[in-house]
Structures are given as structure tokens and as C-alpha cells.
Short mmCIF file of C-alpha atoms in Angstrom, two decimals:
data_model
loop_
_atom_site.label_atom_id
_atom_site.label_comp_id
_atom_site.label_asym_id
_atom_site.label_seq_id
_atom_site.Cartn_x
_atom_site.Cartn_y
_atom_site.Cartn_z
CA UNK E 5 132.51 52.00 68.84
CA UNK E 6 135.25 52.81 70.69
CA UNK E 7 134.89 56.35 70.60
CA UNK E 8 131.63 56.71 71.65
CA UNK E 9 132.56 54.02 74.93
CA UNK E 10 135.21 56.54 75.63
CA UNK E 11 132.55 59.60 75.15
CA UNK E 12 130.34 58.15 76.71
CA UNK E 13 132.59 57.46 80.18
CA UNK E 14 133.77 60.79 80.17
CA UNK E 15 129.97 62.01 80.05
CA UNK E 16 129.30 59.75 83.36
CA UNK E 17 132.13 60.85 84.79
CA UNK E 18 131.50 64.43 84.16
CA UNK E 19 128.24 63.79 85.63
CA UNK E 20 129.91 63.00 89.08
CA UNK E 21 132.05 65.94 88.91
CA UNK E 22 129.28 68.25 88.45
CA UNK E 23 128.08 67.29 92.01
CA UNK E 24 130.75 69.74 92.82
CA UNK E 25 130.78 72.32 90.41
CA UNK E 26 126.84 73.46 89.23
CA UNK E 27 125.27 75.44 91.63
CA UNK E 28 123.66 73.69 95.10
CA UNK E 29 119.89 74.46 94.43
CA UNK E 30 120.41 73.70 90.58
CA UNK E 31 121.42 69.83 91.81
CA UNK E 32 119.46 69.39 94.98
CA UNK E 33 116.25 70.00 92.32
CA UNK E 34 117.63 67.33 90.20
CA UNK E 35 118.29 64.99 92.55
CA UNK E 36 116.03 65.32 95.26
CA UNK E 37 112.70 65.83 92.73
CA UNK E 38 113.10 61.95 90.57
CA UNK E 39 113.98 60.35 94.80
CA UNK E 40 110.58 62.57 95.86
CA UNK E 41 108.49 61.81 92.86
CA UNK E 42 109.39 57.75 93.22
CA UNK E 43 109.17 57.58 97.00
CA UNK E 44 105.52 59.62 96.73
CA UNK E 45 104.63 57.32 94.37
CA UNK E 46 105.53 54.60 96.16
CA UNK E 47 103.72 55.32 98.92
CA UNK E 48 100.36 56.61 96.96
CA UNK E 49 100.43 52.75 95.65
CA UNK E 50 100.83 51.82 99.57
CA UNK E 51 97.49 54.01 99.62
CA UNK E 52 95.81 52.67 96.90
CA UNK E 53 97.04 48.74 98.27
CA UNK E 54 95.16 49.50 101.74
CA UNK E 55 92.29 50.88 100.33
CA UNK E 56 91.87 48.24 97.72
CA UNK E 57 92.19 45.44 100.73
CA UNK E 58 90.26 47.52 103.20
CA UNK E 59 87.13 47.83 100.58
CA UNK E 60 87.66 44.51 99.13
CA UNK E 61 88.72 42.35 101.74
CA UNK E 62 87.53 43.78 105.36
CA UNK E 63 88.43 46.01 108.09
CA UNK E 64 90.50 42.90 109.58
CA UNK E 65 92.42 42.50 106.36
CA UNK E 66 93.86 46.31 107.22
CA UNK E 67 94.51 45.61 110.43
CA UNK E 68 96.45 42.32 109.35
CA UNK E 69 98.35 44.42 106.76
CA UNK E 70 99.38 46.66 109.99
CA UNK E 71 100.31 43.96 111.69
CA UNK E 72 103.46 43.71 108.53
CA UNK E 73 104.37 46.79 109.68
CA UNK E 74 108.01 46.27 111.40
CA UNK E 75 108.48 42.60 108.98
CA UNK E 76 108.63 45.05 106.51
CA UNK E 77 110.69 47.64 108.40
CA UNK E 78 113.13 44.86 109.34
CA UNK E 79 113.32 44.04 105.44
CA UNK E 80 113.72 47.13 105.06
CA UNK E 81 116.76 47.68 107.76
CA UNK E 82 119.17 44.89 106.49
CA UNK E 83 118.28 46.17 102.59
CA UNK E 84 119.11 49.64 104.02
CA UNK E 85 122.56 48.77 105.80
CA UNK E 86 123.81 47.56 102.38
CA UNK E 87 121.91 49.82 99.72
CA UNK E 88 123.07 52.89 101.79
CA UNK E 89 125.95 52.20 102.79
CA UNK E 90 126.90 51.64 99.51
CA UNK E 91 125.73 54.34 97.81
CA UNK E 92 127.32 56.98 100.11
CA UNK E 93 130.69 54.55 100.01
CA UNK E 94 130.48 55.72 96.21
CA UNK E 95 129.20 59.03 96.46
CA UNK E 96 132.32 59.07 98.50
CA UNK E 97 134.70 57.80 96.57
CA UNK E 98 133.42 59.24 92.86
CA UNK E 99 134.26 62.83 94.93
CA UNK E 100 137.60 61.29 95.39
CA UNK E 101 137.56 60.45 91.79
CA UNK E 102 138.90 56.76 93.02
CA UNK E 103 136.69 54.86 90.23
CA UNK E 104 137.87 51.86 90.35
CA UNK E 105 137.37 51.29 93.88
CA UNK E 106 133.46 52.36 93.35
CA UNK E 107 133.48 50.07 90.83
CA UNK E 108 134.41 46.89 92.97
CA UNK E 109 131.95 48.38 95.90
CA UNK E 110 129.00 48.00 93.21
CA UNK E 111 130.30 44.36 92.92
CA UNK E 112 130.15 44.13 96.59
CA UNK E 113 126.70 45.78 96.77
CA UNK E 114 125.42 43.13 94.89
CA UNK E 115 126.88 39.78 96.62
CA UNK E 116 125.76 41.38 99.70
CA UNK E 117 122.69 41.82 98.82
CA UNK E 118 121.98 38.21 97.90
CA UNK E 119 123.31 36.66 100.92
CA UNK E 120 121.32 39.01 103.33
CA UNK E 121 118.10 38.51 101.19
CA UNK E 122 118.29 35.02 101.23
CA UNK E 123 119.02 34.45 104.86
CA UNK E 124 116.42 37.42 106.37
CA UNK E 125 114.24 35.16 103.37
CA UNK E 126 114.77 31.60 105.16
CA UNK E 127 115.07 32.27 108.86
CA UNK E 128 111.21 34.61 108.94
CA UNK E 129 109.79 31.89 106.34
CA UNK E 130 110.78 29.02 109.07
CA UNK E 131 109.82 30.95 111.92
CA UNK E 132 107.08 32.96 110.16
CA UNK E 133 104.18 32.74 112.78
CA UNK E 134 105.56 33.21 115.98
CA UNK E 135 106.78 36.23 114.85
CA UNK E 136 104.07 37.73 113.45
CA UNK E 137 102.27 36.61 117.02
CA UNK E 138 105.30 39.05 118.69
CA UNK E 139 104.27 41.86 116.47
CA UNK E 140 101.08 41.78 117.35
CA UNK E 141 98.72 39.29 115.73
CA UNK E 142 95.69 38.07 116.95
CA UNK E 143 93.70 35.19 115.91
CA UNK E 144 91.59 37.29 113.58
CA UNK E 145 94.67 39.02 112.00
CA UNK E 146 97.02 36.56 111.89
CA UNK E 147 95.76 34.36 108.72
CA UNK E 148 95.50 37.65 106.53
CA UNK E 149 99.21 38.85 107.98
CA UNK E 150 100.89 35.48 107.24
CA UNK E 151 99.19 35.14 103.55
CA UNK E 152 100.90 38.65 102.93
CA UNK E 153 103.86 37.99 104.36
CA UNK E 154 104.77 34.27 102.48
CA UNK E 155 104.54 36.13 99.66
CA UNK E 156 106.62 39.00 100.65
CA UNK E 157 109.31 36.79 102.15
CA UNK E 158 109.76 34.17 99.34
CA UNK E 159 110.36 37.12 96.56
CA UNK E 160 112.82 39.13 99.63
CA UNK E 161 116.20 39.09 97.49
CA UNK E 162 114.72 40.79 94.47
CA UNK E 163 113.38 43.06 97.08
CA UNK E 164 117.16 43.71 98.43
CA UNK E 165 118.87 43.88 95.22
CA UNK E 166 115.82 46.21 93.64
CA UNK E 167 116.41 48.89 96.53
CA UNK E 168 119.74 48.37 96.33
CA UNK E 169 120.11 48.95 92.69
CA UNK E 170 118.08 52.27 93.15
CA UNK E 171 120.07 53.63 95.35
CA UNK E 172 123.38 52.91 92.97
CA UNK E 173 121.84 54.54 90.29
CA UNK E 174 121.14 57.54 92.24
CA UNK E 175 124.69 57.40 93.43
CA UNK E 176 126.04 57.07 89.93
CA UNK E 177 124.52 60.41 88.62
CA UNK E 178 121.56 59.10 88.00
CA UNK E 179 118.34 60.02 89.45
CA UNK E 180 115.48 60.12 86.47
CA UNK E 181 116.79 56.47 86.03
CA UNK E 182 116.26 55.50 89.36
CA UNK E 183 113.13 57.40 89.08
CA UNK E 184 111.95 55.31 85.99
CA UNK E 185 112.44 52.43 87.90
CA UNK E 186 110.38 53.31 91.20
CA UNK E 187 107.93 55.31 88.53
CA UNK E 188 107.42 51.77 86.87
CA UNK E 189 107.01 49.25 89.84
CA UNK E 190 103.90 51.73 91.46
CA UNK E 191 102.43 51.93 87.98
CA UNK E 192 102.95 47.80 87.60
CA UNK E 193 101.87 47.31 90.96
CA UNK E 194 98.54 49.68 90.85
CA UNK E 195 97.72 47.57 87.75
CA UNK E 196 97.92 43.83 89.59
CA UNK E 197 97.16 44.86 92.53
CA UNK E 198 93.09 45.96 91.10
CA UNK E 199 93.32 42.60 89.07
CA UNK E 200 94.83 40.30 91.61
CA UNK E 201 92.86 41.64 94.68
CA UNK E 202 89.37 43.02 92.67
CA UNK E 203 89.23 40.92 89.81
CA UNK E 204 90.42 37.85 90.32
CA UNK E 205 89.65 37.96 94.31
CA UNK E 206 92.99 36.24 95.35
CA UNK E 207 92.87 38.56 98.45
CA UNK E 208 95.58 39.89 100.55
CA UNK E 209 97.87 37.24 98.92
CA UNK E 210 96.99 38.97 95.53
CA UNK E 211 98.91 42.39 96.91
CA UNK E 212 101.56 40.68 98.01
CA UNK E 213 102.26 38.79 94.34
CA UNK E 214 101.23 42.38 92.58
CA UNK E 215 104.78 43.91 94.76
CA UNK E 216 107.13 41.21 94.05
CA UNK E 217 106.06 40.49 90.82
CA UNK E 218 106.72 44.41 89.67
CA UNK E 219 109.97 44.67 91.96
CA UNK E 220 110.72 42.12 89.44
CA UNK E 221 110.52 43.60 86.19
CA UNK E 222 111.96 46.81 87.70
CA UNK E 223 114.75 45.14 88.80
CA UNK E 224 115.24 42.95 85.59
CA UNK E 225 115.62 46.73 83.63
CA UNK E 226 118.19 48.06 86.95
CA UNK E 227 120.27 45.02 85.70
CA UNK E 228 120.60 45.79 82.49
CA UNK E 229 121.16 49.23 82.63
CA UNK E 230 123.98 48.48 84.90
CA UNK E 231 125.42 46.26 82.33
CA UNK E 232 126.20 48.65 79.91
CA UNK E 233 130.27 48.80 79.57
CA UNK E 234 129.69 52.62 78.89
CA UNK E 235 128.57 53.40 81.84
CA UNK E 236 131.27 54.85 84.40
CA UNK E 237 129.95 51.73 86.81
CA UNK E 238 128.88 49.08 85.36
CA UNK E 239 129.02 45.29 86.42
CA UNK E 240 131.59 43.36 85.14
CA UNK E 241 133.46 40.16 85.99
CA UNK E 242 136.37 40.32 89.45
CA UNK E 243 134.00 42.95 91.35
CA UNK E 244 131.83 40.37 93.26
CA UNK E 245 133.97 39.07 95.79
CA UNK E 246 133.66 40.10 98.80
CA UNK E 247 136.68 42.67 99.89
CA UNK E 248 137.02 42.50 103.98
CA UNK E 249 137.69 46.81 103.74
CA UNK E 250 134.63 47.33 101.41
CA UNK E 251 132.34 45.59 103.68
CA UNK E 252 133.40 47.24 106.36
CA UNK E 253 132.66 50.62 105.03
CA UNK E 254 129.85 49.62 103.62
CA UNK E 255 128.09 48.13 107.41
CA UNK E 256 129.72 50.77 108.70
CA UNK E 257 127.91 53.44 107.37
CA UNK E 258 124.61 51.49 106.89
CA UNK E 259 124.57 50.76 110.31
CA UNK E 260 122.50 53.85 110.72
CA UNK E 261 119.66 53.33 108.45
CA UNK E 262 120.11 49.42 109.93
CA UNK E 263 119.55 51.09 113.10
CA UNK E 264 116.75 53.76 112.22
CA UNK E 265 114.66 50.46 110.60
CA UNK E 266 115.27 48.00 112.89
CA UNK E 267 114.32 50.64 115.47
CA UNK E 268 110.73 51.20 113.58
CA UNK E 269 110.01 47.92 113.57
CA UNK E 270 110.60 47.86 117.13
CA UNK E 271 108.55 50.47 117.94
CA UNK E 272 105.59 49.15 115.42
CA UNK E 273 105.80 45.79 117.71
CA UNK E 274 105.60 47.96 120.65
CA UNK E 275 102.60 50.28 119.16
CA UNK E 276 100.79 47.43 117.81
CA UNK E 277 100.76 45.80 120.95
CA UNK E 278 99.74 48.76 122.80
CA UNK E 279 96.83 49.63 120.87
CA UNK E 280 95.35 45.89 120.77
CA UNK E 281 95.96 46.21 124.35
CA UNK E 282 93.69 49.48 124.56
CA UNK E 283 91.67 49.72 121.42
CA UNK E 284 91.67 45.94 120.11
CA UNK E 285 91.97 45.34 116.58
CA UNK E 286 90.47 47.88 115.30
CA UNK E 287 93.05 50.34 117.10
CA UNK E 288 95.51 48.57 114.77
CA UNK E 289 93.57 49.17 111.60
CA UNK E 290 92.99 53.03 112.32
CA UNK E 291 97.35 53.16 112.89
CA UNK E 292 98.10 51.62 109.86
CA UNK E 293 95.84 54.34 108.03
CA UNK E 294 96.99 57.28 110.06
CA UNK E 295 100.37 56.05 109.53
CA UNK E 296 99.70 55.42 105.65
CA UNK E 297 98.73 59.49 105.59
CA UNK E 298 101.90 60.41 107.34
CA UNK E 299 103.84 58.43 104.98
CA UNK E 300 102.38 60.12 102.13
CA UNK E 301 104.21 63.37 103.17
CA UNK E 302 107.22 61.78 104.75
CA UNK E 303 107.79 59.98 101.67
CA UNK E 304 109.05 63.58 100.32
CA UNK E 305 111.68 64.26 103.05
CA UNK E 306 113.02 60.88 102.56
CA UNK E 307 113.36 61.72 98.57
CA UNK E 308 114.86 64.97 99.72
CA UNK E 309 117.43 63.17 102.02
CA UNK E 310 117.91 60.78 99.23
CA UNK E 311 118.46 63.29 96.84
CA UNK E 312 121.02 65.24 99.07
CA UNK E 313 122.92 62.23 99.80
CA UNK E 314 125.51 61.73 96.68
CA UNK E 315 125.44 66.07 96.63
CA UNK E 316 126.65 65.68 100.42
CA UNK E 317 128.87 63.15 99.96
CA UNK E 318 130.81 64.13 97.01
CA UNK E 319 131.07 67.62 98.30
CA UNK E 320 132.26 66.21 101.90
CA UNK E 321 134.92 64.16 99.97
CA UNK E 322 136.26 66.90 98.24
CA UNK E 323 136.41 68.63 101.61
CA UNK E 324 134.36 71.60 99.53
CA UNK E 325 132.34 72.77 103.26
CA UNK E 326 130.08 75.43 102.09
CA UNK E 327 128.49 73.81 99.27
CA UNK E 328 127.60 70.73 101.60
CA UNK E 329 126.18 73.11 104.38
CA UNK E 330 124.09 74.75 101.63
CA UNK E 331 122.66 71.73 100.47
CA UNK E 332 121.88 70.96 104.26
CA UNK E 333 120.07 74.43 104.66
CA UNK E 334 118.02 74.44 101.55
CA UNK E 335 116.96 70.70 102.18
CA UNK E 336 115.68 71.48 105.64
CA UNK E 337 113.74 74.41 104.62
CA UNK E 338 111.56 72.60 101.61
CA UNK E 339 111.25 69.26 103.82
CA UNK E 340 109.55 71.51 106.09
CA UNK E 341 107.39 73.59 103.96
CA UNK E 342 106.60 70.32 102.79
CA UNK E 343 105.53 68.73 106.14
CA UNK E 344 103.26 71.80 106.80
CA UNK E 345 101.20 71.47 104.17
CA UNK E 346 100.44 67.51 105.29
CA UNK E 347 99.96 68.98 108.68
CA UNK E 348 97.03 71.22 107.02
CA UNK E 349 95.60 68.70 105.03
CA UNK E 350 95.40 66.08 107.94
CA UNK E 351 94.34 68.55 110.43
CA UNK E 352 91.34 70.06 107.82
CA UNK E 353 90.22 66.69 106.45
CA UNK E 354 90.63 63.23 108.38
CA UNK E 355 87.45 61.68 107.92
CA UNK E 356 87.56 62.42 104.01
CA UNK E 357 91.08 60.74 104.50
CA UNK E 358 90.05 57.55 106.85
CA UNK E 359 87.11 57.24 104.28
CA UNK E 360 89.56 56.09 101.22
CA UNK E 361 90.52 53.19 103.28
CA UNK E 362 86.95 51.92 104.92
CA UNK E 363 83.23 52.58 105.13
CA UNK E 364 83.08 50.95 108.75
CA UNK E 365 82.28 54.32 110.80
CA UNK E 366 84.06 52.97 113.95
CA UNK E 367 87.36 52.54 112.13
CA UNK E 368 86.68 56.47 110.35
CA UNK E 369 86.48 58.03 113.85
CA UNK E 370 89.40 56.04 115.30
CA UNK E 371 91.36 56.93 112.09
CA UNK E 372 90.66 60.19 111.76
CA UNK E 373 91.30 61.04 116.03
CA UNK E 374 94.35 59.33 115.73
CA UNK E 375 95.83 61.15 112.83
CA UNK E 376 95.05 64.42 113.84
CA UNK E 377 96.78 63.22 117.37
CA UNK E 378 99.83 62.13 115.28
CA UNK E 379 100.57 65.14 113.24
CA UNK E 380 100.22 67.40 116.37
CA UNK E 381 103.62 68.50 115.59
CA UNK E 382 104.47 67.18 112.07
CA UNK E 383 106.38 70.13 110.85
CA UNK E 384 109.10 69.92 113.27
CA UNK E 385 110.12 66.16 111.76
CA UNK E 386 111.24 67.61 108.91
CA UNK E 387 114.57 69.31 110.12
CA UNK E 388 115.40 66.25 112.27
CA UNK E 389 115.00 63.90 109.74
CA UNK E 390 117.14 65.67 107.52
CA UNK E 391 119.83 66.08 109.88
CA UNK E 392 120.00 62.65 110.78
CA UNK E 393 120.49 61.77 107.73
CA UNK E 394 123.18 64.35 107.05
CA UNK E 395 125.50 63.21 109.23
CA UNK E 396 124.52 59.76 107.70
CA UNK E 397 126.03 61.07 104.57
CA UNK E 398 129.36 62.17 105.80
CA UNK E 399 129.97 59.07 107.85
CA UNK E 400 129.43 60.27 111.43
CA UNK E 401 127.38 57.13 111.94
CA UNK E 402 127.74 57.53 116.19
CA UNK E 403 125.74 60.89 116.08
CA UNK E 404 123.58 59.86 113.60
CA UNK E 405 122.60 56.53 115.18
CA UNK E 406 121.78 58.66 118.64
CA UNK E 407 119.86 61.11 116.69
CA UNK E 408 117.68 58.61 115.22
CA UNK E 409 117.54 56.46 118.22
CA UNK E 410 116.53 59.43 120.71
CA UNK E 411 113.67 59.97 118.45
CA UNK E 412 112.43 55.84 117.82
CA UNK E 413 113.34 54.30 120.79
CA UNK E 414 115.01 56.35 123.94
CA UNK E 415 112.21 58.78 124.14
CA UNK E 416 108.97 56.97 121.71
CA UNK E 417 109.04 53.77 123.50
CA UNK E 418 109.14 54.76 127.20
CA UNK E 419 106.40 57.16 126.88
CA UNK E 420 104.16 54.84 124.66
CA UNK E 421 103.94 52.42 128.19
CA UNK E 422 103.64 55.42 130.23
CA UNK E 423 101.36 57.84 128.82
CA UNK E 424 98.25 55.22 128.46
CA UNK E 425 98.78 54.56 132.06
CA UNK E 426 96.63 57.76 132.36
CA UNK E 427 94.96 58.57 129.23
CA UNK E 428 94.36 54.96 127.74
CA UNK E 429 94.43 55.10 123.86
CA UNK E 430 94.63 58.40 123.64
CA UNK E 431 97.91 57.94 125.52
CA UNK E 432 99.21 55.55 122.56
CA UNK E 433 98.57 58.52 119.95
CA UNK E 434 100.07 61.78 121.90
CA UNK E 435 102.93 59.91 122.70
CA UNK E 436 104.16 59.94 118.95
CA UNK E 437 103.69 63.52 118.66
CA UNK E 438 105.72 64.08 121.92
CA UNK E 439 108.58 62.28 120.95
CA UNK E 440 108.93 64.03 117.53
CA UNK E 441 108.78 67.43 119.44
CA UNK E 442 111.74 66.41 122.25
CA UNK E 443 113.88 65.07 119.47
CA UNK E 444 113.95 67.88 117.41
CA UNK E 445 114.91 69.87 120.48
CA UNK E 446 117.53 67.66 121.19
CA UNK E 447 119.12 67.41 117.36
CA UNK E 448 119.65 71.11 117.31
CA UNK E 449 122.45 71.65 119.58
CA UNK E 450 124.03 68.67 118.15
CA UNK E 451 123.93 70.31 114.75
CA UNK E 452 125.17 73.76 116.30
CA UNK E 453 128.29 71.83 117.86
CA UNK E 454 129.16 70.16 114.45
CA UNK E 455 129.08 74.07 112.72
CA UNK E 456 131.03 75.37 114.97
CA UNK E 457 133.53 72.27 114.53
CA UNK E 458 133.57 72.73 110.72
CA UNK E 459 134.27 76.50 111.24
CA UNK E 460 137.11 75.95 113.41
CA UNK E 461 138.41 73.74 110.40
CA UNK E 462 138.17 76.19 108.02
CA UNK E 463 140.08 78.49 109.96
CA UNK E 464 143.46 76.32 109.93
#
């Protein structure tokens, strides 16, 4: 038995290692396809969750949905500040080949996770409508959003610790697993949500109790996995206190993705406000379904960036240069290719697209003018998303912060209240499109200064 604990460990461990040996296209493949598979998946359920509420329920029902836009982006940023920051912490440190130290930040991950679940759980629960009247809510949306959202909240630290997990696994050398797990929750979820919602009518609620309820189960298999004493991390008693250095790593680097959601849900405020103001409710309803499209294909360069994270890190630990600029290159170019196909499909077929969510014709021709508006310029995400997040990975949180920032709030925001000024909703739409074109214009030379930086390196 002991053998095969020892064989086992050294099989993990050579696992990690081979983030710096086998060849960069070779891993970004293994990686990045089990993140893009899960995260597609997971936002093909998002799809199939709309368009059961929207036929089921009502047009107002998918406009309440939209109005959980930035609650669930604001979930989303504190589970992101510790799940991230983690994972690169021991991407980081498993390139160091400093196990013991990823071992007690897994412990960390963990307690962390609990105490930010529960609090984000209890202050939004106790506060709950007020802030769904900030982000938007009318008194036609508001019942369906807060239904959703008591739901949501009350299951928010199996949330926390499910994403969290995840991104361990993926950090530990092992994508397919964390795969399995995101694979299983959108095949759970698809299943309660058509019972919950279609056949037992329990309405928006019914979505909400399909999510937690598979997070659940996912996260019940996450657990035991990371149990297993073979395992090169695995939990273990004397990990779970809190270490003052760990933490601060660990916020330190998730301070970006803190940031980049936090941001998002700012903006979603700002854009659901906006397009009441212009379009009324309806507005709403056709920006959560343009937004639900974009996701679809965004959804990939996040499993890219997700899959290039522990490849990046490990390879910036071990101070091996090339290999982590390769993985940079070839990540950019798919995440683009990728983006320009959702640009073609979106541009060639929006009403077919609006039509899986509604059969009101008002909300089709709002949907599909507003997603056509929105991926004006899609492409040219790609290459700043990834590069965001790739100085994400090797801890230059200041530049990625501004990169993300630039794109969400310096330049989105400002143009969102001045654009309508002159073209109404219309204004609302293009200004999405022109924000994503002047960021990517500004990450560039950014990226250009941080070559020539490593090259001067190099040279010493």
C-alpha cells in the first residue's frame, strides 16, 4: 500500500514537472481543451436556463434574470480573488517544486473560501432588495430577480468552494478532472432545470435550486477526490489555518480577477440602468440574450486563459521565458480564430439566435439589433483578454488590473452615458463595441514594453 502511495506521488508530481518539459502546444491542448469544454458547457446550460424561463415563464422573467447579472458577477469576484489567486500561488510554487507550501495554500484556499461565502451569503440576503433595486429592477422585474437570487445566495459557499476547488484541480495537473466536474453540474443542472421549471412549474425559483443543488453534488465528488492521501495535494489536518503570508499572496494576485468582476458587475448596474432608461424592460431582456450569445464564445477564451494559467505559471517560476511566451502566442492566436467564428455566426443569424430565448417579436428585433451592435468588433477581445490574464499569471497584478479596468470601466462606462446622449439606445449598444476596440489598442504597447523587458533579461 505503501508503494503504490509513493508511486502514485511521484506520478502527480511528475505531472507538475511536465508543465515544463513536454512541448508548449502538446500542454496548452491538454489544458486549455477540459477548461474550454467545461466553461462552453457551462454557458450552453446558461442558454438552455434562459430559454427554458423565457418560454416557460415570460419575457419579464428574462429580463429579471438580467437584472442578476452583476449579483452574480460580484459572486463571482470575491470567489475569483481566492480561487485564482490560489491556483496561480500553486502553479507557482509546484514550478518551484516547494510542495509543502502548496499544500498549506490548498488549506488556505479552503478556509477562505468559507468565510467569504458566508459573509457575501448574509450581508446580500439582509439587504437583498435594495440592491437588486440599484441594479436595475423595476416593479415588474424585481419579484422574479429576488426569487432567483434567495436561492442563489443561501447555497453561495458551495458556490465559492465548488469554483474554487476547480480551479485547484486544474492547478494540480489536473484538467479532465476539473472537467468532469464542470461536465457533470451542466448535465445535472440541464436535467432539474426542465423538471423544476417545465414540469413541476416552480418557476424562476426552480433554476435557481436546479444550480445549487448540482454545484452540490459536484462539489461533494471535488472533496473527495482531494482527499485522497495519494494525491501530491490533498487535504489533510494543520493546512487550514489561516497563514498571514499565504493570504497575502493569495488577495494579492486575485485582486485582479476581484477587480475584472467587481468591475462587470459595475458596468451591468450601469448598462441595465441605461437601457431601462432608453428601451424599458424589454431593453434589459434583449441584453441579457445578446450577452448570453457572446458568452457562448467567450466562454472559450476564458478556458483558454484557464488552461494557460498553471503552463504560465510554472514556466514563469522556473524562470524558463520562451516556453511561457509561446504559450502566450499560441493562446492568442486560437482565442481569436475562435472569436471570429462567433462574430460570423452572430452577424449571419441573430433572429434564429434571439428566437431560442422568446417568441415575443419585439424582444427578437431588439435582441437580434443589439447583438449584431455588440460583436461589431468581437475578434479583437480575444488578444486582450488573453493578455490580461497573462500578466495575471505571472503576478504583475498593477498592469493587469489597468488592462482590465481600461477596458470595463475607464473607457465602457463613460461612453455608455455619453453616446445615448445622441443616438439613444443605439448609443447603449455601440458603446460596448467601442470600448473593446480602444482597449485592445491600448494593451498592445503594454505587451511590447514587457517583451522588450524580458529580452533585456535574457541578455544578462
Amino acid at each position: 500500500m505503501l508503494t503504490f502511495a509513493l508511486s502514485n506521488m511521484n506520478n502527480n508530481r511528475q505531472a507538475a514537472l511536465e508543465l515544463g518539459t513536454k512541448p508548449v502546444g502538446t500542454l496548452l491542448w491538454q489544458y486549455a481543451l477540459p477548461a474550454m469544454v467545461a466553461m462552453v458547457a457551462s454557458s450552453l446550460y446558461n442558454i438552455i436556463d434562459r430559454s427554458v424561463i423565457g418560454q416557460v415563464v415570460g419575457p419579464e422573467a428574462i429580463a429579471g434574470l438580467g437584472i442578476t447579472f452583476p449579483f452574480m458577477n460580484l459572486s463571482g469576484a470575491f470567489g475569483a480573488a481566492v480561487g485564482v489567486g490560489a491556483s496561480t500561488c500553486i502553479s507557482v510554487k509546484l514550478g518551484q517544486r516547494d510542495y509543502q507550501t502548496a499544500q498549506h495554500l490548498l488549506g488556505n484556499t479552503v478556509t477562505l473560501n468559507l468565510i467569504v461565502g458566508f459573509l457575501f451569503m448574509a450581508v446580500c440576503l439582509i439587504f437583498l432588495d435594495p440592491i437588486l433595486r440599484f441594479f436595475g429592477a423595476s416593479d415588474v422585474t424585481l419579484p422574479y430577480a429576488r426569487e432567483f437570487m434567495q436561492v442563489i445566495l443561501a447555497g453561495n459557499m458551495i458556490t465559492h468552494m465548488y469554483f474554487g476547488m476547480n480551479a485547484v484541480l486544474r492547478a494540480a495537473g489536473k484538467p479532465r478532472h476539473a472537467m468532469y466536474a464542470t461536465l457533470f453540474t451542466v448535465a445535472c443542472n440541464i436535467v432539474l432545470v426542465i423538471a423544476f421549471v417545465w414540469w413541476f412549474r416552480w418557476g424562476i425559483r426552480g433554476a435557481a435550486l436546479a444550480t445549487v443543488t448540482s454545484q452540490s453534488l459536484a462539489l461533494c465528488w471535488q472533496m473527495w477526490m482531494l482527499s485522497d492521501k495519494r494525491e501530491l495535494l490533498h487535504l489533510q489536518r494543520g493546512i487550514y489555518q489561516l497563514k498571514a503570508d499565504l493570504v497575502r499572496n493569495i488577495i494579492a494576485i486575485g485582486i485582479s480577477p476581484f477587480l475584472m468582476n467587481a468591475t462587470s458587475c459595475v458596468i451591468v448596474i450601469a448598462m441595465n440602468n441605461q437601457f431601462v432608461r432608453y428601451g424599458g424592460d424589454l431593453a434589459v431582456g434583449a441584453y441579457s440574450i445578446a450577452n448570453s450569445m457572446v458568452m457562448v464564445f467567450f466562454m472559450f477564451v476564458i478556458g483558454i486563459t484557464q488552461g494557460m494559467q498553471p503552463i504560465v505559471g510554472y514556466n514563469y517560476g522556473a524562470q524558463m521565458f520562451q516556453r511561457m511566451l509561446h504559450t502566450l502566442w499560441l493562446a492568442i492566436a486560437v482565442a481569436t480564430g475562435i472569436l471570429l467564428l462567433g462574430w460570423a455566426v452572430s452577424m449571419a443569424f441573430p433572429r434564429q439566435i434571439a428566437r431560442i430565448f422568446t417568441s415575443d417579436p419585439t424582444l427578437i428585433d431588439m435582441s437580434a439589433h443589439g447583438l449584431r451592435i455588440d460583436m461589431l468588433v468581437f475578434p479583437v477581445v480575444a488578444s486582450q483578454a488573453v493578455i490580461t490574464n497573462f500578466f495575471q499569471c505571472i503576478g504583475k497584478v498593477r498592469i493587469s488590473i489597468f488592462l482590465s479596468l481600461s477596458r470595463q470601466l475607464i473607457i465602457l462606462l463613460p461612453l455608455a452615458f455619453v453616446l445615448p446622449l445622441s443616438m439613444g439606445l443605439d448609443g447603449v449598444w455601440y458603446s460596448m463595441p467601442a470600448s473593446d476596440f480602444i482597449a485592445f489598442l491600448i494593451t498592445l504597447p503594454i505587451l511590447m514594453w514587457y517583451l522588450r523587458k524580458i529580452k533585456t533579461y535574457e541578455r544578462r
